[in-house]
GROMACS .gro file of C-alpha atoms in nm:
model
  460
    1MET     CA    1  -3.921   0.931  -0.550
    2TYR     CA    2  -3.932   0.609  -0.344
    3LEU     CA    3  -4.276   0.446  -0.363
    4GLU     CA    4  -4.312   0.188  -0.085
    5ASP     CA    5  -4.505  -0.054  -0.302
    6THR     CA    6  -4.425  -0.406  -0.421
    7ILE     CA    7  -4.242  -0.451  -0.750
    8VAL     CA    8  -4.188  -0.754  -0.971
    9ALA     CA    9  -3.968  -0.834  -1.272
   10PRO     CA   10  -3.767  -1.118  -1.425
   11ALA     CA   11  -3.414  -1.109  -1.282
   12THR     CA   12  -3.278  -1.316  -1.572
   13PRO     CA   13  -3.237  -1.208  -1.936
   14PRO     CA   14  -3.539  -1.230  -2.168
   15GLY     CA   15  -3.557  -1.526  -2.400
   16ARG     CA   16  -3.572  -1.904  -2.381
   17GLY     CA   17  -3.351  -2.068  -2.121
   18ALA     CA   18  -3.324  -2.355  -1.875
   19ILE     CA   19  -3.397  -2.145  -1.566
   20ALA     CA   20  -3.552  -1.804  -1.503
   21VAL     CA   21  -3.586  -1.603  -1.184
   22VAL     CA   22  -3.884  -1.380  -1.109
   23ARG     CA   23  -3.808  -1.138  -0.825
   24LEU     CA   24  -4.048  -0.949  -0.598
   25SER     CA   25  -3.956  -0.677  -0.348
   26GLY     CA   26  -4.170  -0.469  -0.116
   27PRO     CA   27  -4.414  -0.495   0.173
   28ARG     CA   28  -4.635  -0.755  -0.002
   29ALA     CA   29  -4.359  -0.955  -0.173
   30ILE     CA   30  -4.382  -1.259   0.057
   31GLU     CA   31  -4.763  -1.246   0.064
   32ILE     CA   32  -4.784  -1.246  -0.317
   33ALA     CA   33  -4.525  -1.523  -0.341
   34HIS     CA   34  -4.740  -1.738  -0.109
   35LYS     CA   35  -5.039  -1.683  -0.336
   36LEU     CA   36  -4.846  -1.798  -0.643
   37TRP     CA   37  -4.615  -2.066  -0.504
   38HIS     CA   38  -4.712  -2.365  -0.291
   39PRO     CA   39  -4.477  -2.616  -0.126
   40ARG     CA   40  -4.469  -2.963  -0.273
   41HIS     CA   41  -4.611  -3.109   0.047
   42GLN     CA   42  -4.871  -2.919   0.248
   43LEU     CA   43  -4.710  -3.005   0.580
   44VAL     CA   44  -4.369  -2.867   0.479
   45GLN     CA   45  -4.258  -2.576   0.696
   46ILE     CA   46  -4.153  -2.281   0.478
   47THR     CA   47  -3.814  -2.157   0.597
   48ALA     CA   48  -3.677  -1.811   0.518
   49ARG     CA   49  -3.357  -1.787   0.312
   50ARG     CA   50  -3.382  -2.146   0.194
   51LEU     CA   51  -3.469  -2.263  -0.158
   52GLN     CA   52  -3.760  -2.503  -0.145
   53LEU     CA   53  -3.937  -2.708  -0.410
   54GLY     CA   54  -4.303  -2.659  -0.493
   55GLU     CA   55  -4.525  -2.550  -0.777
   56ILE     CA   56  -4.663  -2.225  -0.911
   57ARG     CA   57  -5.039  -2.211  -0.946
   58ASP     CA   58  -5.281  -1.960  -1.090
   59PRO     CA   59  -5.451  -1.801  -0.784
   60GLN     CA   60  -5.775  -1.762  -0.980
   61ASN     CA   61  -5.837  -2.129  -1.061
   62GLY     CA   62  -5.565  -2.319  -0.875
   63LYS     CA   63  -5.424  -2.475  -1.193
   64PRO     CA   64  -5.052  -2.555  -1.179
   65LEU     CA   65  -4.822  -2.365  -1.416
   66ASP     CA   66  -4.478  -2.497  -1.330
   67ARG     CA   67  -4.272  -2.691  -1.079
   68ALA     CA   68  -4.046  -2.428  -0.928
   69MET     CA   69  -3.823  -2.331  -0.638
   70CYS     CA   70  -3.898  -2.042  -0.405
   71VAL     CA   71  -3.685  -1.851  -0.157
   72LEU     CA   72  -3.817  -1.589   0.088
   73MET     CA   73  -3.582  -1.321   0.226
   74PRO     CA   74  -3.744  -1.098   0.488
   75GLY     CA   75  -3.602  -0.747   0.519
   76PRO     CA   76  -3.389  -0.575   0.620
   77ARG     CA   77  -3.136  -0.855   0.553
   78SER     CA   78  -3.209  -0.879   0.183
   79LEU     CA   79  -3.091  -0.741  -0.151
   80THR     CA   80  -3.313  -0.433  -0.129
   81GLY     CA   81  -3.353  -0.404   0.247
   82GLU     CA   82  -3.722  -0.490   0.198
   83ASP     CA   83  -3.903  -0.822   0.200
   84VAL     CA   84  -3.785  -1.010  -0.111
   85ALA     CA   85  -3.915  -1.328  -0.274
   86GLU     CA   86  -3.771  -1.511  -0.574
   87LEU     CA   87  -3.941  -1.774  -0.786
   88HIS     CA   88  -3.693  -1.997  -0.972
   89CYS     CA   89  -3.893  -2.143  -1.257
   90HIS     CA   90  -3.823  -2.295  -1.598
   91GLY     CA   91  -3.710  -2.041  -1.855
   92GLY     CA   92  -3.992  -2.042  -2.108
   93VAL     CA   93  -4.073  -1.702  -2.253
   94TYR     CA   94  -4.450  -1.741  -2.211
   95LEU     CA   95  -4.414  -1.899  -1.866
   96VAL     CA   96  -4.207  -1.613  -1.725
   97ARG     CA   97  -4.442  -1.356  -1.874
   98LYS     CA   98  -4.741  -1.539  -1.724
   99ILE     CA   99  -4.587  -1.553  -1.374
  100VAL     CA  100  -4.506  -1.182  -1.382
  101ALA     CA  101  -4.862  -1.110  -1.499
  102LEU     CA  102  -5.008  -1.316  -1.212
  103ALA     CA  103  -4.793  -1.128  -0.961
  104ALA     CA  104  -4.909  -0.798  -1.112
  105ALA     CA  105  -5.271  -0.914  -1.087
  106GLU     CA  106  -5.216  -0.971  -0.715
  107GLY     CA  107  -5.100  -0.612  -0.667
  108ALA     CA  108  -4.733  -0.596  -0.765
  109ARG     CA  109  -4.607  -0.328  -1.002
  110ILE     CA  110  -4.369  -0.405  -1.291
  111ALA     CA  111  -4.027  -0.276  -1.184
  112GLU     CA  112  -3.846   0.002  -1.366
  113PRO     CA  113  -3.487  -0.059  -1.490
  114GLY     CA  114  -3.253  -0.065  -1.190
  115GLU     CA  115  -3.532  -0.027  -0.936
  116PHE     CA  116  -3.420  -0.320  -0.718
  117SER     CA  117  -3.068  -0.175  -0.694
  118ARG     CA  118  -3.209   0.173  -0.638
  119ARG     CA  119  -3.411   0.048  -0.342
  120ALA     CA  120  -3.099  -0.124  -0.209
  121PHE     CA  121  -2.920   0.213  -0.221
  122LEU     CA  122  -3.208   0.408  -0.065
  123ASN     CA  123  -3.232   0.152   0.217
  124GLY     CA  124  -2.859   0.172   0.289
  125ARG     CA  125  -2.766  -0.173   0.161
  126ILE     CA  126  -2.517  -0.033  -0.093
  127ASP     CA  127  -2.374   0.307  -0.186
  128LEU     CA  128  -2.371   0.458  -0.534
  129THR     CA  129  -2.026   0.328  -0.628
  130GLU     CA  130  -2.136  -0.025  -0.535
  131ALA     CA  131  -2.461   0.019  -0.733
  132GLU     CA  132  -2.263   0.129  -1.038
  133ALA     CA  133  -2.030  -0.167  -0.984
  134ILE     CA  134  -2.328  -0.401  -1.021
  135ALA     CA  135  -2.399  -0.259  -1.368
  136ASP     CA  136  -2.027  -0.275  -1.454
  137LEU     CA  137  -2.008  -0.636  -1.336
  138ILE     CA  138  -2.291  -0.733  -1.569
  139ASP     CA  139  -2.127  -0.547  -1.860
  140SER     CA  140  -1.770  -0.669  -1.792
  141ARG     CA  141  -1.587  -0.747  -2.118
  142GLY     CA  142  -1.268  -0.894  -1.979
  143ALA     CA  143  -1.076  -1.015  -1.675
  144SER     CA  144  -0.950  -0.672  -1.568
  145ALA     CA  145  -1.300  -0.519  -1.602
  146LEU     CA  146  -1.440  -0.800  -1.389
  147GLN     CA  147  -1.166  -0.752  -1.130
  148GLN     CA  148  -1.227  -0.377  -1.115
  149SER     CA  149  -1.605  -0.422  -1.083
  150LEU     CA  150  -1.565  -0.672  -0.799
  151ALA     CA  151  -1.326  -0.436  -0.617
  152HIS     CA  152  -1.576  -0.149  -0.643
  153LEU     CA  153  -1.861  -0.378  -0.538
  154ALA     CA  154  -1.657  -0.476  -0.231
  155GLY     CA  155  -1.629  -0.105  -0.144
  156ALA     CA  156  -1.271  -0.026  -0.249
  157LEU     CA  157  -1.362   0.298  -0.429
  158ALA     CA  158  -1.610   0.398  -0.159
  159ALA     CA  159  -1.345   0.347   0.110
  160ARG     CA  160  -1.098   0.563  -0.082
  161VAL     CA  161  -1.352   0.842  -0.133
  162HIS     CA  162  -1.469   0.824   0.230
  163SER     CA  163  -1.108   0.861   0.344
  164LEU     CA  164  -1.058   1.168   0.126
  165ARG     CA  165  -1.387   1.320   0.240
  166LYS     CA  166  -1.294   1.258   0.604
  167GLN     CA  167  -0.978   1.463   0.551
  168VAL     CA  168  -1.179   1.745   0.391
  169ILE     CA  169  -1.420   1.746   0.685
  170ALA     CA  170  -1.126   1.759   0.929
  171ILE     CA  171  -0.992   2.067   0.749
  172ARG     CA  172  -1.335   2.226   0.767
  173ALA     CA  173  -1.348   2.151   1.140
  174HIS     CA  174  -1.025   2.347   1.190
  175LEU     CA  175  -1.172   2.643   1.001
  176GLU     CA  176  -1.495   2.627   1.198
  177ALA     CA  177  -1.292   2.625   1.518
  178GLU     CA  178  -1.112   2.940   1.401
  179ILE     CA  179  -1.450   3.102   1.332
  180ASP     CA  180  -1.608   3.002   1.666
  181PHE     CA  181  -1.310   3.040   1.898
  182SER     CA  182  -1.103   3.318   1.742
  183ASP     CA  183  -1.111   3.516   2.070
  184GLU     CA  184  -1.023   3.218   2.289
  185GLU     CA  185  -0.674   3.112   2.387
  186ILE     CA  186  -0.689   2.781   2.203
  187ASP     CA  187  -0.401   2.624   2.016
  188LEU     CA  188  -0.534   2.612   1.657
  189PRO     CA  189  -0.345   2.502   1.343
  190SER     CA  190  -0.187   2.790   1.154
  191ARG     CA  191  -0.309   2.885   0.811
  192GLU     CA  192   0.017   2.755   0.667
  193THR     CA  193  -0.047   2.417   0.829
  194ILE     CA  194  -0.401   2.402   0.690
  195ALA     CA  195  -0.273   2.508   0.347
  196ALA     CA  196  -0.015   2.226   0.354
  197ARG     CA  197  -0.292   1.978   0.435
  198ILE     CA  198  -0.500   2.105   0.144
  199VAL     CA  199  -0.204   2.068  -0.093
  200ALA     CA  200  -0.136   1.711   0.022
  201LEU     CA  201  -0.504   1.624  -0.003
  202SER     CA  202  -0.528   1.777  -0.352
  203ASP     CA  203  -0.234   1.564  -0.463
  204ASP     CA  204  -0.412   1.247  -0.343
  205ILE     CA  205  -0.734   1.345  -0.517
  206ALA     CA  206  -0.544   1.430  -0.837
  207VAL     CA  207  -0.398   1.076  -0.844
  208LEU     CA  208  -0.749   0.930  -0.830
  209HIS     CA  209  -0.873   1.181  -1.089
  210GLN     CA  210  -0.590   1.093  -1.327
  211SER     CA  211  -0.671   0.722  -1.302
  212PHE     CA  212  -0.979   0.778  -1.521
  213THR     CA  213  -0.802   0.693  -1.848
  214GLN     CA  214  -0.689   0.355  -1.720
  215GLY     CA  215  -1.021   0.291  -1.546
  216ARG     CA  216  -1.223   0.369  -1.860
  217LEU     CA  217  -1.004   0.140  -2.070
  218ILE     CA  218  -1.051  -0.138  -1.815
  219ARG     CA  219  -1.427  -0.089  -1.799
  220GLU     CA  220  -1.510  -0.023  -2.163
  221GLY     CA  221  -1.207  -0.160  -2.346
  222ALA     CA  222  -0.990   0.031  -2.590
  223ARG     CA  223  -1.149   0.096  -2.929
  224ALA     CA  224  -0.943   0.023  -3.240
  225ALA     CA  225  -1.066   0.118  -3.588
  226ILE     CA  226  -0.938  -0.101  -3.872
  227ILE     CA  227  -0.889   0.134  -4.169
  228GLY     CA  228  -0.758   0.087  -4.521
  229LYS     CA  229  -0.855   0.103  -4.885
  230PRO     CA  230  -1.100  -0.154  -5.030
  231ASN     CA  231  -0.967  -0.511  -5.050
  232ALA     CA  232  -0.666  -0.435  -4.832
  233GLY     CA  233  -0.774  -0.724  -4.608
  234LYS     CA  234  -0.945  -0.539  -4.319
  235SER     CA  235  -1.231  -0.787  -4.274
  236SER     CA  236  -0.994  -1.083  -4.302
  237ILE     CA  237  -0.779  -0.932  -4.027
  238LEU     CA  238  -1.088  -0.877  -3.809
  239ASN     CA  239  -1.188  -1.241  -3.854
  240LEU     CA  240  -0.834  -1.359  -3.779
  241LEU     CA  241  -0.812  -1.154  -3.457
  242LEU     CA  242  -1.155  -1.274  -3.346
  243GLY     CA  243  -1.092  -1.636  -3.440
  244VAL     CA  244  -1.434  -1.656  -3.611
  245GLU     CA  245  -1.580  -1.558  -3.949
  246ARG     CA  246  -1.758  -1.245  -3.829
  247ALA     CA  247  -1.723  -1.023  -4.139
  248ILE     CA  248  -1.804  -1.117  -4.498
  249VAL     CA  249  -1.488  -1.146  -4.709
  250THR     CA  250  -1.508  -1.130  -5.089
  251ALA     CA  251  -1.292  -1.012  -5.379
  252VAL     CA  252  -1.553  -0.746  -5.458
  253PRO     CA  253  -1.441  -0.400  -5.340
  254GLY     CA  254  -1.684  -0.222  -5.106
  255THR     CA  255  -1.833  -0.536  -4.945
  256THR     CA  256  -1.820  -0.379  -4.597
  257ARG     CA  257  -2.075  -0.096  -4.591
  258ASP     CA  258  -2.110  -0.025  -4.219
  259VAL     CA  259  -1.897  -0.038  -3.905
  260ILE     CA  260  -1.880  -0.389  -3.753
  261GLU     CA  261  -1.797  -0.396  -3.382
  262GLU     CA  262  -1.663  -0.695  -3.186
  263SER     CA  263  -1.450  -0.744  -2.872
  264ILE     CA  264  -1.149  -0.958  -2.786
  265ASP     CA  265  -0.940  -1.000  -2.471
  266LEU     CA  266  -0.590  -0.864  -2.511
  267GLY     CA  267  -0.375  -0.905  -2.203
  268ASP     CA  268  -0.531  -0.722  -1.910
  269TYR     CA  269  -0.764  -0.523  -2.133
  270SER     CA  270  -1.054  -0.577  -2.368
  271LEU     CA  271  -1.009  -0.448  -2.723
  272VAL     CA  272  -1.314  -0.339  -2.922
  273LEU     CA  273  -1.239  -0.389  -3.293
  274LEU     CA  274  -1.421  -0.173  -3.548
  275ASP     CA  275  -1.412  -0.306  -3.904
  276THR     CA  276  -1.488  -0.018  -4.141
  277ALA     CA  277  -1.569   0.044  -4.505
  278GLY     CA  278  -1.276   0.083  -4.742
  279ILE     CA  279  -1.148   0.440  -4.775
  280ARG     CA  280  -1.201   0.565  -5.129
  281GLU     CA  281  -1.412   0.803  -5.337
  282SER     CA  282  -1.739   0.637  -5.431
  283PRO     CA  283  -2.033   0.754  -5.643
  284GLU     CA  284  -2.269   0.511  -5.468
  285ASP     CA  285  -2.474   0.668  -5.189
  286VAL     CA  286  -2.479   0.366  -4.956
  287GLU     CA  287  -2.106   0.304  -4.980
  288ARG     CA  288  -2.034   0.675  -4.941
  289ILE     CA  289  -2.227   0.678  -4.612
  290GLY     CA  290  -2.024   0.377  -4.497
  291ILE     CA  291  -1.699   0.555  -4.584
  292GLU     CA  292  -1.808   0.863  -4.388
  293ARG     CA  293  -1.878   0.639  -4.090
  294ALA     CA  294  -1.537   0.477  -4.133
  295ARG     CA  295  -1.368   0.818  -4.115
  296ALA     CA  296  -1.573   0.911  -3.807
  297ALA     CA  297  -1.488   0.581  -3.637
  298ALA     CA  298  -1.118   0.634  -3.705
  299LYS     CA  299  -1.128   0.982  -3.550
  300GLN     CA  300  -1.317   0.871  -3.240
  301ALA     CA  301  -1.130   0.544  -3.175
  302ASP     CA  302  -0.850   0.516  -2.918
  303LEU     CA  303  -0.631   0.328  -3.167
  304VAL     CA  304  -0.612   0.275  -3.540
  305ILE     CA  305  -0.504  -0.038  -3.723
  306ALA     CA  306  -0.398   0.095  -4.065
  307VAL     CA  307  -0.397  -0.183  -4.325
  308PHE     CA  308  -0.206  -0.161  -4.653
  309ASP     CA  309  -0.205  -0.402  -4.946
  310SER     CA  310   0.168  -0.465  -4.996
  311ALA     CA  311   0.102  -0.640  -5.329
  312ARG     CA  312  -0.033  -0.322  -5.492
  313PRO     CA  313   0.146   0.008  -5.552
  314ILE     CA  314   0.068   0.302  -5.324
  315GLU     CA  315  -0.252   0.471  -5.442
  316PRO     CA  316  -0.436   0.792  -5.344
  317GLU     CA  317  -0.655   0.585  -5.110
  318ASP     CA  318  -0.344   0.477  -4.919
  319ALA     CA  319  -0.247   0.842  -4.881
  320ALA     CA  320  -0.593   0.910  -4.734
  321VAL     CA  321  -0.540   0.629  -4.481
  322ILE     CA  322  -0.199   0.772  -4.385
  323GLU     CA  323  -0.365   1.109  -4.331
  324LEU     CA  324  -0.629   0.952  -4.103
  325ALA     CA  325  -0.349   0.788  -3.902
  326GLN     CA  326  -0.157   1.114  -3.847
  327GLY     CA  327  -0.095   1.183  -3.478
  328ARG     CA  328  -0.277   0.866  -3.369
  329LYS     CA  329  -0.168   0.568  -3.161
  330GLY     CA  330  -0.193   0.222  -3.311
  331ILE     CA  331  -0.015  -0.004  -3.558
  332ALA     CA  332   0.012  -0.042  -3.936
  333LEU     CA  333  -0.005  -0.379  -4.110
  334LEU     CA  334   0.160  -0.450  -4.445
  335ASN     CA  335  -0.082  -0.723  -4.546
  336LYS     CA  336  -0.056  -0.991  -4.819
  337ARG     CA  337   0.310  -1.067  -4.757
  338ASP     CA  338   0.260  -1.402  -4.931
  339LEU     CA  339   0.239  -1.221  -5.267
  340PRO     CA  340   0.507  -1.036  -5.470
  341GLN     CA  341   0.578  -0.709  -5.293
  342CYS     CA  342   0.513  -0.361  -5.430
  343ILE     CA  343   0.530  -0.166  -5.100
  344ARG     CA  344   0.782  -0.172  -4.819
  345ALA     CA  345   0.771  -0.009  -4.477
  346SER     CA  346   1.013   0.262  -4.590
  347ASP     CA  347   0.770   0.361  -4.868
  348LEU     CA  348   0.497   0.433  -4.612
  349GLN     CA  349   0.735   0.610  -4.373
  350SER     CA  350   0.857   0.838  -4.652
  351ARG     CA  351   0.495   0.947  -4.699
  352GLY     CA  352   0.452   1.040  -4.332
  353LEU     CA  353   0.329   0.722  -4.162
  354TRP     CA  354   0.481   0.704  -3.814
  355LEU     CA  355   0.290   0.410  -3.670
  356PRO     CA  356   0.484   0.089  -3.592
  357ILE     CA  357   0.469  -0.115  -3.915
  358LEU     CA  358   0.438  -0.495  -3.908
  359ASN     CA  359   0.453  -0.746  -4.192
  360PHE     CA  360   0.132  -0.948  -4.201
  361CYS     CA  361  -0.055  -1.214  -4.395
  362ALA     CA  362  -0.425  -1.259  -4.322
  363VAL     CA  363  -0.433  -1.580  -4.528
  364THR     CA  364  -0.166  -1.771  -4.333
  365GLY     CA  365  -0.189  -1.583  -4.003
  366ASP     CA  366   0.177  -1.489  -4.025
  367GLY     CA  367   0.238  -1.191  -3.797
  368LEU     CA  368  -0.076  -1.241  -3.582
  369SER     CA  369   0.110  -1.281  -3.252
  370GLN     CA  370   0.323  -0.972  -3.328
  371CYS     CA  371   0.004  -0.782  -3.412
  372ARG     CA  372  -0.158  -0.874  -3.080
  373GLU     CA  373   0.159  -0.787  -2.889
  374GLY     CA  374   0.185  -0.453  -3.069
  375LEU     CA  375  -0.176  -0.366  -2.989
  376ALA     CA  376  -0.126  -0.464  -2.624
  377ARG     CA  377   0.174  -0.227  -2.602
  378GLU     CA  378  -0.027   0.057  -2.755
  379ILE     CA  379  -0.311   0.004  -2.506
  380GLU     CA  380  -0.062   0.014  -2.218
  381LYS     CA  381   0.067   0.345  -2.351
  382LEU     CA  382  -0.288   0.479  -2.358
  383ALA     CA  383  -0.349   0.362  -2.003
  384GLY     CA  384  -0.024   0.512  -1.880
  385GLY     CA  385   0.138   0.181  -1.788
  386GLU     CA  386   0.059  -0.178  -1.700
  387PHE     CA  387  -0.265  -0.267  -1.523
  388THR     CA  388  -0.240  -0.242  -1.144
  389ASN     CA  389  -0.471  -0.341  -0.862
  390GLU     CA  390  -0.493   0.014  -0.730
  391VAL     CA  391  -0.832   0.184  -0.699
  392VAL     CA  392  -0.922   0.369  -1.019
  393ILE     CA  393  -1.229   0.553  -1.143
  394SER     CA  394  -1.399   0.468  -1.470
  395ARG     CA  395  -1.708   0.690  -1.495
  396GLU     CA  396  -1.742   1.046  -1.619
  397ARG     CA  397  -1.951   1.126  -1.312
  398HIS     CA  398  -1.664   1.038  -1.081
  399ARG     CA  399  -1.411   1.230  -1.291
  400ASP     CA  400  -1.628   1.543  -1.300
  401ALA     CA  401  -1.689   1.533  -0.924
  402LEU     CA  402  -1.317   1.497  -0.853
  403ALA     CA  403  -1.230   1.775  -1.100
  404HIS     CA  404  -1.470   2.014  -0.928
  405THR     CA  405  -1.340   1.901  -0.589
  406LEU     CA  406  -0.989   2.001  -0.697
  407GLU     CA  407  -1.122   2.339  -0.813
  408ALA     CA  408  -1.293   2.396  -0.478
  409LEU     CA  409  -0.978   2.302  -0.285
  410ASN     CA  410  -0.766   2.525  -0.506
  411SER     CA  411  -1.006   2.814  -0.441
  412ALA     CA  412  -0.984   2.744  -0.067
  413LEU     CA  413  -0.604   2.739  -0.086
  414HIS     CA  414  -0.595   3.077  -0.261
  415GLY     CA  415  -0.833   3.213   0.001
  416LEU     CA  416  -0.610   3.093   0.282
  417MET     CA  417  -0.293   3.234   0.132
  418GLY     CA  418  -0.474   3.558   0.045
  419ARG     CA  419  -0.580   3.599   0.409
  420MET     CA  420  -0.948   3.570   0.329
  421PRO     CA  421  -1.183   3.535   0.630
  422PRO     CA  422  -1.220   3.172   0.745
  423GLU     CA  423  -1.595   3.188   0.670
  424ILE     CA  424  -1.517   3.234   0.298
  425VAL     CA  425  -1.259   2.956   0.290
  426ALA     CA  426  -1.497   2.723   0.476
  427VAL     CA  427  -1.753   2.759   0.195
  428ASP     CA  428  -1.509   2.614  -0.059
  429ILE     CA  429  -1.410   2.335   0.179
  430ALA     CA  430  -1.777   2.251   0.240
  431LEU     CA  431  -1.831   2.236  -0.138
  432ALA     CA  432  -1.537   1.995  -0.172
  433ALA     CA  433  -1.689   1.766   0.092
  434GLN     CA  434  -2.026   1.780  -0.084
  435LEU     CA  435  -1.873   1.691  -0.421
  436LEU     CA  436  -1.689   1.392  -0.277
  437GLY     CA  437  -2.011   1.285  -0.106
  438SER     CA  438  -2.191   1.287  -0.439
  439ILE     CA  439  -1.964   1.006  -0.563
  440THR     CA  440  -2.078   0.760  -0.296
  441GLY     CA  441  -2.430   0.900  -0.260
  442ASP     CA  442  -2.382   1.061   0.082
  443VAL     CA  443  -2.508   1.367  -0.107
  444SER     CA  444  -2.748   1.292  -0.393
  445THR     CA  445  -3.039   1.431  -0.590
  446GLU     CA  446  -3.333   1.268  -0.765
  447ASP     CA  447  -3.192   1.364  -1.106
  448LEU     CA  448  -2.858   1.202  -1.022
  449LEU     CA  449  -3.024   0.879  -0.912
  450ASP     CA  450  -3.241   0.874  -1.224
  451ALA     CA  451  -2.933   0.912  -1.445
  452ILE     CA  452  -2.742   0.634  -1.268
  453PHE     CA  453  -3.013   0.369  -1.242
  454ARG     CA  454  -3.161   0.435  -1.586
  455GLU     CA  455  -2.875   0.237  -1.744
  456PHE     CA  456  -2.952  -0.078  -1.543
  457CYS     CA  457  -3.140  -0.370  -1.693
  458ILE     CA  458  -3.492  -0.449  -1.576
  459GLY     CA  459  -3.492  -0.686  -1.282
  460LYS     CA  460  -3.165  -0.560  -1.134
   0.00000   0.00000   0.00000
């Protein structure tokens, strides 16, 4: 439900910083800003949409709190379509909290997560795909994710969906004409012609639907679980790939007890690395839980990086790692190549390991570039090819809506070819238009909006 009240929240992350922004939106936003902020010189004319210097004062006693900038943005030409005011103050934790509290005391309500963006959507400033792009832009992990978010924010996905929906509505118009003017001598498209249009449209929608794998990898990054027996060098490899000492490395087996997660840029994609506990049988409860989590991470990850200690003979733990890698995409690393060798690639292949196997040394970094290149190739295979600038989807909501759209169009096609009455076929076509509309928000429900904007940060 849209409450036409005035909301306030910090628009910058919590914590100590050089600058913070406190944002107000609603019918009293500018009024409350005037009560808190005063221009540096009394005779200065306050101009809308222009940052001006002044100071924030406590309305109750007039005491100054901070020297700050203020900008007033009257609606409807604003972020939310309402009157908006922003106070750009110094980024002290207490200071920001105090300013928000003063605004609340003057009648503003603390904003819910995503409420500014939600108001922008409800006031027609953005559609749902652009709102989701704002959240994706904030969460971008790499260059391709940033590029995709900016494209969606600029309306690329919305334009593609609107075009598809326009074609669905045109098909429905032909069916409605058949219903309304069946007794008139009007030249209407044949059922075969309409069926051909549905087939062509379904093909276009299927292309967008199938782009989900690539879109998700761009948005979230591929997830790669580093698996291996204790002391195979997993944490050292994580640190080497990251370029920082993120994981503790010791000669004591079982040092890693939980899954450590970090991201790196790898070509056009972000790669989320999961360092896991060593695979072995353990009597210790804490380590056993870590091993169970390692197995779960390996099963759920997009890729596996199977690590083997080439300076030790193959052990039952190595066989367990090979079993976890069965049927998976990824690479295998024969680590510790600086030591006398006990295992070769052919030894692992003879035991059923079919991942590409690379020689590696976490101590010297030998094989690091080949490792990164190998992982990049595996991600491209997952994504179905190299990254392109074409419009792709990246959210389950979009994929589900397109899947159900294809089902509705397929039902309509069967109805047409089965000589069903046009009224029946039109129902399926209308459903397809509604489903496409749900992607951009042309058709939406309160529950849908709650689910989308709940993931936003406060102040956005």
